[in-house]
């Protein structure tokens, strides 16, 4: 059996259940895992507290699909890879030309703030860090760790394919939502790249990493890691690249796999 030195796991649809909760079993297992556990998520920094508050001790996190690496113990952003303004201008123009019903938003300030067009659907009203823009130019006025693009009418997988082809390699496009929502990062920025940077800093190699995920934005990480595990509810594209498929997120799939792997 491989000798793992690190566990890397996605959050939504993977580690937590569909109620966005860490179950007692998962909490108990995480407390016993004998190697570091890293959260590798599409979530921005400002969405980490909802998970960290459930844990006895906060976990380090690779956020925004690899763009932001965060140490919760020092409240320090160790690394941030933003899209510069000129790239944002190019990307947004291409997308507006290609997708008539597109709605855009950006994660700025290392993912601590969110700016969106008026038509963007807001699910957490009252958050002062979420602001509607007054003009389209505000979206591209500062570097962003993530640009989000939404279509009201497209199929989610088709929309990702369209956005990817429209960008032509000038930025990374992926998705983690069940809706037609595409997440765009600077070229070369993926969950795999962010996790690899963190592992290299700590002297850990890819073959020593056990990784879990559920959606297309996890594909680079699972392709990179020494052992790739997709949860049972994972997108077919992720299951296709995984070494193994464990139980679903609603049935403590990650916890069950960790118990078996580490004899907990």
Short mmCIF file of C-alpha atoms in Angstrom, two decimals:
data_model
loop_
_atom_site.label_atom_id
_atom_site.label_comp_id
_atom_site.label_asym_id
_atom_site.label_seq_id
_atom_site.Cartn_x
_atom_site.Cartn_y
_atom_site.Cartn_z
CA UNK A 1 0.00 0.00 0.00
CA UNK A 2 1.14 3.54 -0.72
CA UNK A 3 2.59 5.54 2.15
CA UNK A 4 0.50 8.70 2.13
CA UNK A 5 1.83 11.85 3.77
CA UNK A 6 -1.10 14.13 3.02
CA UNK A 7 -4.85 13.98 2.40
CA UNK A 8 -6.35 16.58 0.05
CA UNK A 9 -10.10 16.87 -0.15
CA UNK A 10 -12.69 18.98 -1.85
CA UNK A 11 -15.44 20.34 0.41
CA UNK A 12 -18.84 20.67 -1.27
CA UNK A 13 -20.31 17.43 -2.55
CA UNK A 14 -17.30 15.55 -1.18
CA UNK A 15 -16.34 16.05 2.48
CA UNK A 16 -19.61 17.59 3.69
CA UNK A 17 -23.09 16.20 3.15
CA UNK A 18 -25.83 17.83 1.11
CA UNK A 19 -26.92 19.81 4.17
CA UNK A 20 -23.44 21.42 4.12
CA UNK A 21 -22.58 19.72 7.39
CA UNK A 22 -19.62 17.66 8.59
CA UNK A 23 -21.15 14.56 10.16
CA UNK A 24 -20.03 13.24 13.52
CA UNK A 25 -18.41 10.27 11.80
CA UNK A 26 -16.43 12.52 9.47
CA UNK A 27 -15.32 14.75 12.34
CA UNK A 28 -14.20 11.74 14.38
CA UNK A 29 -12.23 10.33 11.46
CA UNK A 30 -10.56 13.65 10.60
CA UNK A 31 -9.39 13.89 14.21
CA UNK A 32 -7.66 10.50 13.87
CA UNK A 33 -6.02 10.79 10.44
CA UNK A 34 -2.25 10.57 11.12
CA UNK A 35 -1.21 12.91 8.28
CA UNK A 36 -2.11 16.52 7.45
CA UNK A 37 -5.49 17.17 5.82
CA UNK A 38 -5.76 20.03 3.32
CA UNK A 39 -9.00 21.51 2.01
CA UNK A 40 -8.83 22.07 -1.75
CA UNK A 41 -11.91 23.94 -2.86
CA UNK A 42 -13.52 26.23 -5.38
CA UNK A 43 -14.83 28.26 -2.45
CA UNK A 44 -13.45 31.75 -1.85
CA UNK A 45 -11.85 32.69 1.44
CA UNK A 46 -15.00 34.29 2.80
CA UNK A 47 -16.87 30.95 2.54
CA UNK A 48 -14.36 28.98 4.61
CA UNK A 49 -15.71 29.97 8.02
CA UNK A 50 -18.90 27.99 7.49
CA UNK A 51 -16.79 24.82 7.42
CA UNK A 52 -13.95 25.78 9.75
CA UNK A 53 -16.44 26.65 12.48
CA UNK A 54 -17.53 22.99 12.52
CA UNK A 55 -13.98 21.75 13.10
CA UNK A 56 -12.15 21.60 16.43
CA UNK A 57 -9.09 23.04 14.64
CA UNK A 58 -9.11 24.88 11.30
CA UNK A 59 -7.46 23.24 8.31
CA UNK A 60 -5.15 24.85 5.73
CA UNK A 61 -6.92 25.52 2.46
CA UNK A 62 -6.27 25.86 -1.23
CA UNK A 63 -9.16 28.13 -2.28
CA UNK A 64 -10.67 29.49 -5.49
CA UNK A 65 -9.63 26.41 -7.48
CA UNK A 66 -5.95 26.86 -6.66
CA UNK A 67 -5.67 30.64 -6.89
CA UNK A 68 -5.43 31.31 -3.14
CA UNK A 69 -3.47 29.33 -0.55
CA UNK A 70 -4.47 30.14 3.00
CA UNK A 71 -3.03 29.40 6.44
CA UNK A 72 -5.88 29.70 8.97
CA UNK A 73 -3.53 29.58 11.95
CA UNK A 74 -1.90 32.88 11.00
CA UNK A 75 -4.83 34.21 8.92
CA UNK A 76 -2.30 34.63 6.13
CA UNK A 77 -2.63 34.25 2.38
CA UNK A 78 0.54 32.37 1.48
CA UNK A 79 0.07 32.72 -2.26
CA UNK A 80 -2.43 34.37 -4.61
CA UNK A 81 -2.53 34.00 -8.38
CA UNK A 82 -4.81 36.66 -9.86
CA UNK A 83 -5.83 37.43 -13.40
CA UNK A 84 -4.41 40.84 -14.32
CA UNK A 85 -6.68 43.55 -15.65
CA UNK A 86 -5.61 43.13 -19.29
CA UNK A 87 -6.52 39.43 -19.19
CA UNK A 88 -9.87 40.18 -17.52
CA UNK A 89 -10.66 42.70 -20.25
CA UNK A 90 -9.83 40.18 -22.96
CA UNK A 91 -11.76 37.35 -21.30
CA UNK A 92 -14.91 39.38 -20.57
CA UNK A 93 -15.02 40.75 -24.13
CA UNK A 94 -14.72 37.26 -25.61
CA UNK A 95 -17.45 35.92 -23.34
CA UNK A 96 -19.89 38.78 -23.99
CA UNK A 97 -19.41 38.31 -27.74
CA UNK A 98 -19.93 34.55 -27.57
CA UNK A 99 -22.77 34.23 -25.03
CA UNK A 100 -25.70 36.66 -25.36
CA UNK A 101 -27.28 35.88 -21.98
CA UNK A 102 -24.04 35.78 -19.98
CA UNK A 103 -23.88 37.31 -16.49
CA UNK A 104 -20.51 37.94 -14.86
CA UNK A 105 -18.99 38.35 -11.40
CA UNK A 106 -15.48 38.50 -9.90
CA UNK A 107 -13.72 37.43 -6.72
CA UNK A 108 -11.36 40.23 -5.65
CA UNK A 109 -9.20 41.06 -2.63
CA UNK A 110 -7.86 37.46 -2.57
CA UNK A 111 -11.45 36.18 -2.55
CA UNK A 112 -12.58 38.24 0.42
CA UNK A 113 -14.92 40.36 -1.72
CA UNK A 114 -17.32 39.64 -4.58
CA UNK A 115 -18.51 42.05 -7.29
CA UNK A 116 -21.36 41.09 -9.61
CA UNK A 117 -23.59 42.38 -12.34
CA UNK A 118 -27.14 43.26 -11.36
CA UNK A 119 -28.65 40.16 -12.97
CA UNK A 120 -26.45 37.81 -10.90
CA UNK A 121 -28.61 35.67 -8.55
CA UNK A 122 -27.63 36.32 -4.94
CA UNK A 123 -28.19 33.50 -2.46
CA UNK A 124 -26.71 35.16 0.63
CA UNK A 125 -28.35 38.56 0.85
CA UNK A 126 -27.01 41.02 3.39
CA UNK A 127 -23.32 40.10 3.06
CA UNK A 128 -21.48 43.42 2.87
CA UNK A 129 -18.62 41.73 1.02
CA UNK A 130 -20.95 41.06 -1.93
CA UNK A 131 -21.62 44.16 -4.01
CA UNK A 132 -23.45 44.88 -7.25
CA UNK A 133 -21.43 46.93 -9.72
CA UNK A 134 -22.58 50.25 -11.13
CA UNK A 135 -21.01 49.76 -14.58
CA UNK A 136 -19.41 46.87 -16.49
CA UNK A 137 -15.96 48.49 -16.21
CA UNK A 138 -15.93 47.84 -12.45
CA UNK A 139 -15.61 44.10 -13.11
CA UNK A 140 -12.25 44.62 -14.77
CA UNK A 141 -10.89 47.52 -12.72
CA UNK A 142 -8.64 45.35 -10.50
CA UNK A 143 -6.99 41.91 -10.64
CA UNK A 144 -9.28 39.02 -9.69
CA UNK A 145 -8.55 35.55 -8.37
CA UNK A 146 -11.65 34.25 -10.14
CA UNK A 147 -14.10 35.38 -12.80
CA UNK A 148 -17.50 33.67 -12.75
CA UNK A 149 -19.74 33.36 -15.79
CA UNK A 150 -23.33 32.22 -15.69
CA UNK A 151 -25.87 31.37 -18.39
CA UNK A 152 -29.57 31.14 -17.65
CA UNK A 153 -30.29 28.81 -20.56
CA UNK A 154 -27.28 26.59 -21.34
CA UNK A 155 -26.63 22.99 -20.35
CA UNK A 156 -23.86 23.05 -17.69
CA UNK A 157 -21.42 20.78 -19.54
CA UNK A 158 -22.11 22.43 -22.89
CA UNK A 159 -21.58 25.85 -21.32
CA UNK A 160 -18.19 24.82 -19.92
CA UNK A 161 -17.15 23.52 -23.35
CA UNK A 162 -18.27 26.77 -25.00
CA UNK A 163 -16.44 28.98 -22.49
CA UNK A 164 -13.28 26.87 -22.72
CA UNK A 165 -13.20 27.07 -26.50
CA UNK A 166 -13.96 30.81 -26.41
CA UNK A 167 -11.04 31.49 -24.07
CA UNK A 168 -8.59 29.57 -26.23
CA UNK A 169 -6.08 28.95 -23.44
CA UNK A 170 -5.69 32.52 -22.16
CA UNK A 171 -7.33 31.46 -18.89
CA UNK A 172 -8.48 28.26 -17.14
CA UNK A 173 -12.19 27.38 -17.19
CA UNK A 174 -13.87 24.77 -15.03
CA UNK A 175 -17.09 24.12 -13.13
CA UNK A 176 -18.20 22.80 -9.74
CA UNK A 177 -21.88 23.76 -9.80
CA UNK A 178 -24.87 21.76 -10.99
CA UNK A 179 -25.99 24.86 -12.91
CA UNK A 180 -24.47 26.59 -15.95
CA UNK A 181 -21.83 28.38 -13.87
CA UNK A 182 -18.24 28.42 -15.09
CA UNK A 183 -15.30 29.46 -12.91
CA UNK A 184 -12.37 31.11 -14.66
CA UNK A 185 -8.84 31.49 -13.28
CA UNK A 186 -5.51 32.71 -14.60
CA UNK A 187 -3.79 30.39 -17.09
CA UNK A 188 -2.17 27.48 -15.30
CA UNK A 189 -4.12 28.00 -12.08
CA UNK A 190 -5.87 24.78 -11.03
CA UNK A 191 -6.45 22.83 -7.84
CA UNK A 192 -3.50 20.65 -8.85
CA UNK A 193 -1.16 23.63 -9.26
CA UNK A 194 -2.12 25.16 -5.92
CA UNK A 195 -1.83 21.87 -4.07
CA UNK A 196 1.49 21.06 -5.77
CA UNK A 197 2.92 24.40 -4.61
CA UNK A 198 1.90 23.68 -1.03
CA UNK A 199 3.24 20.13 -1.17
CA UNK A 200 6.56 21.19 -2.67
CA UNK A 201 7.00 23.73 0.12
CA UNK A 202 6.57 20.91 2.66
CA UNK A 203 8.67 18.32 0.82
CA UNK A 204 5.70 16.14 -0.18
CA UNK A 205 5.56 14.52 -3.62
CA UNK A 206 2.47 13.82 -5.73
CA UNK A 207 2.67 10.06 -5.16
CA UNK A 208 2.35 10.67 -1.40
CA UNK A 209 -1.00 12.49 -1.76
CA UNK A 210 -4.45 10.91 -1.37
CA UNK A 211 -7.08 13.14 -2.99
CA UNK A 212 -10.90 13.20 -3.00
CA UNK A 213 -13.33 15.11 -5.23
CA UNK A 214 -16.68 15.18 -6.99
CA UNK A 215 -16.78 17.70 -9.87
CA UNK A 216 -14.85 18.69 -13.01
CA UNK A 217 -12.82 21.31 -11.12
CA UNK A 218 -11.30 18.37 -9.19
CA UNK A 219 -10.01 16.62 -12.32
CA UNK A 220 -6.55 18.28 -12.32
CA UNK A 221 -6.04 17.45 -8.64
CA UNK A 222 -7.13 13.84 -8.99
CA UNK A 223 -5.00 13.43 -12.11
CA UNK A 224 -1.97 14.79 -10.24
CA UNK A 225 -2.34 12.95 -6.93
CA UNK A 226 -0.83 9.53 -6.25
CA UNK A 227 -4.23 8.11 -5.31
CA UNK A 228 -7.37 9.65 -6.78
CA UNK A 229 -10.74 8.86 -5.21
CA UNK A 230 -14.09 10.08 -6.54
CA UNK A 231 -17.12 10.02 -4.26
CA UNK A 232 -20.05 7.94 -5.44
CA UNK A 233 -22.07 11.03 -6.36
CA UNK A 234 -19.25 12.47 -8.49
CA UNK A 235 -19.64 13.79 -12.02
CA UNK A 236 -18.99 11.06 -14.64
CA UNK A 237 -15.93 12.92 -15.93
CA UNK A 238 -14.35 12.72 -12.49
CA UNK A 239 -15.21 9.07 -11.97
CA UNK A 240 -13.53 8.37 -15.31
CA UNK A 241 -10.13 9.67 -14.11
CA UNK A 242 -10.30 8.32 -10.54
CA UNK A 243 -8.36 5.31 -9.32
CA UNK A 244 -11.26 4.35 -7.06
CA UNK A 245 -14.82 5.36 -6.29
CA UNK A 246 -15.89 5.49 -2.65
CA UNK A 247 -19.31 5.95 -1.08
CA UNK A 248 -21.30 9.15 -1.57
CA UNK A 249 -20.83 12.37 0.37
CA UNK A 250 -24.19 11.83 2.07
CA UNK A 251 -22.97 8.44 3.28
CA UNK A 252 -19.61 9.59 4.71
CA UNK A 253 -17.70 8.33 1.70
CA UNK A 254 -14.46 10.17 2.48
CA UNK A 255 -14.53 9.17 6.15
CA UNK A 256 -15.20 5.53 5.30
CA UNK A 257 -12.31 5.46 2.84
CA UNK A 258 -9.93 7.11 5.33
CA UNK A 259 -10.91 4.61 8.02
CA UNK A 260 -10.06 1.73 5.71
CA UNK A 261 -6.83 3.30 4.41
CA UNK A 262 -5.37 4.30 7.77
CA UNK A 263 -6.91 1.46 9.83
CA UNK A 264 -8.74 3.90 12.08
#
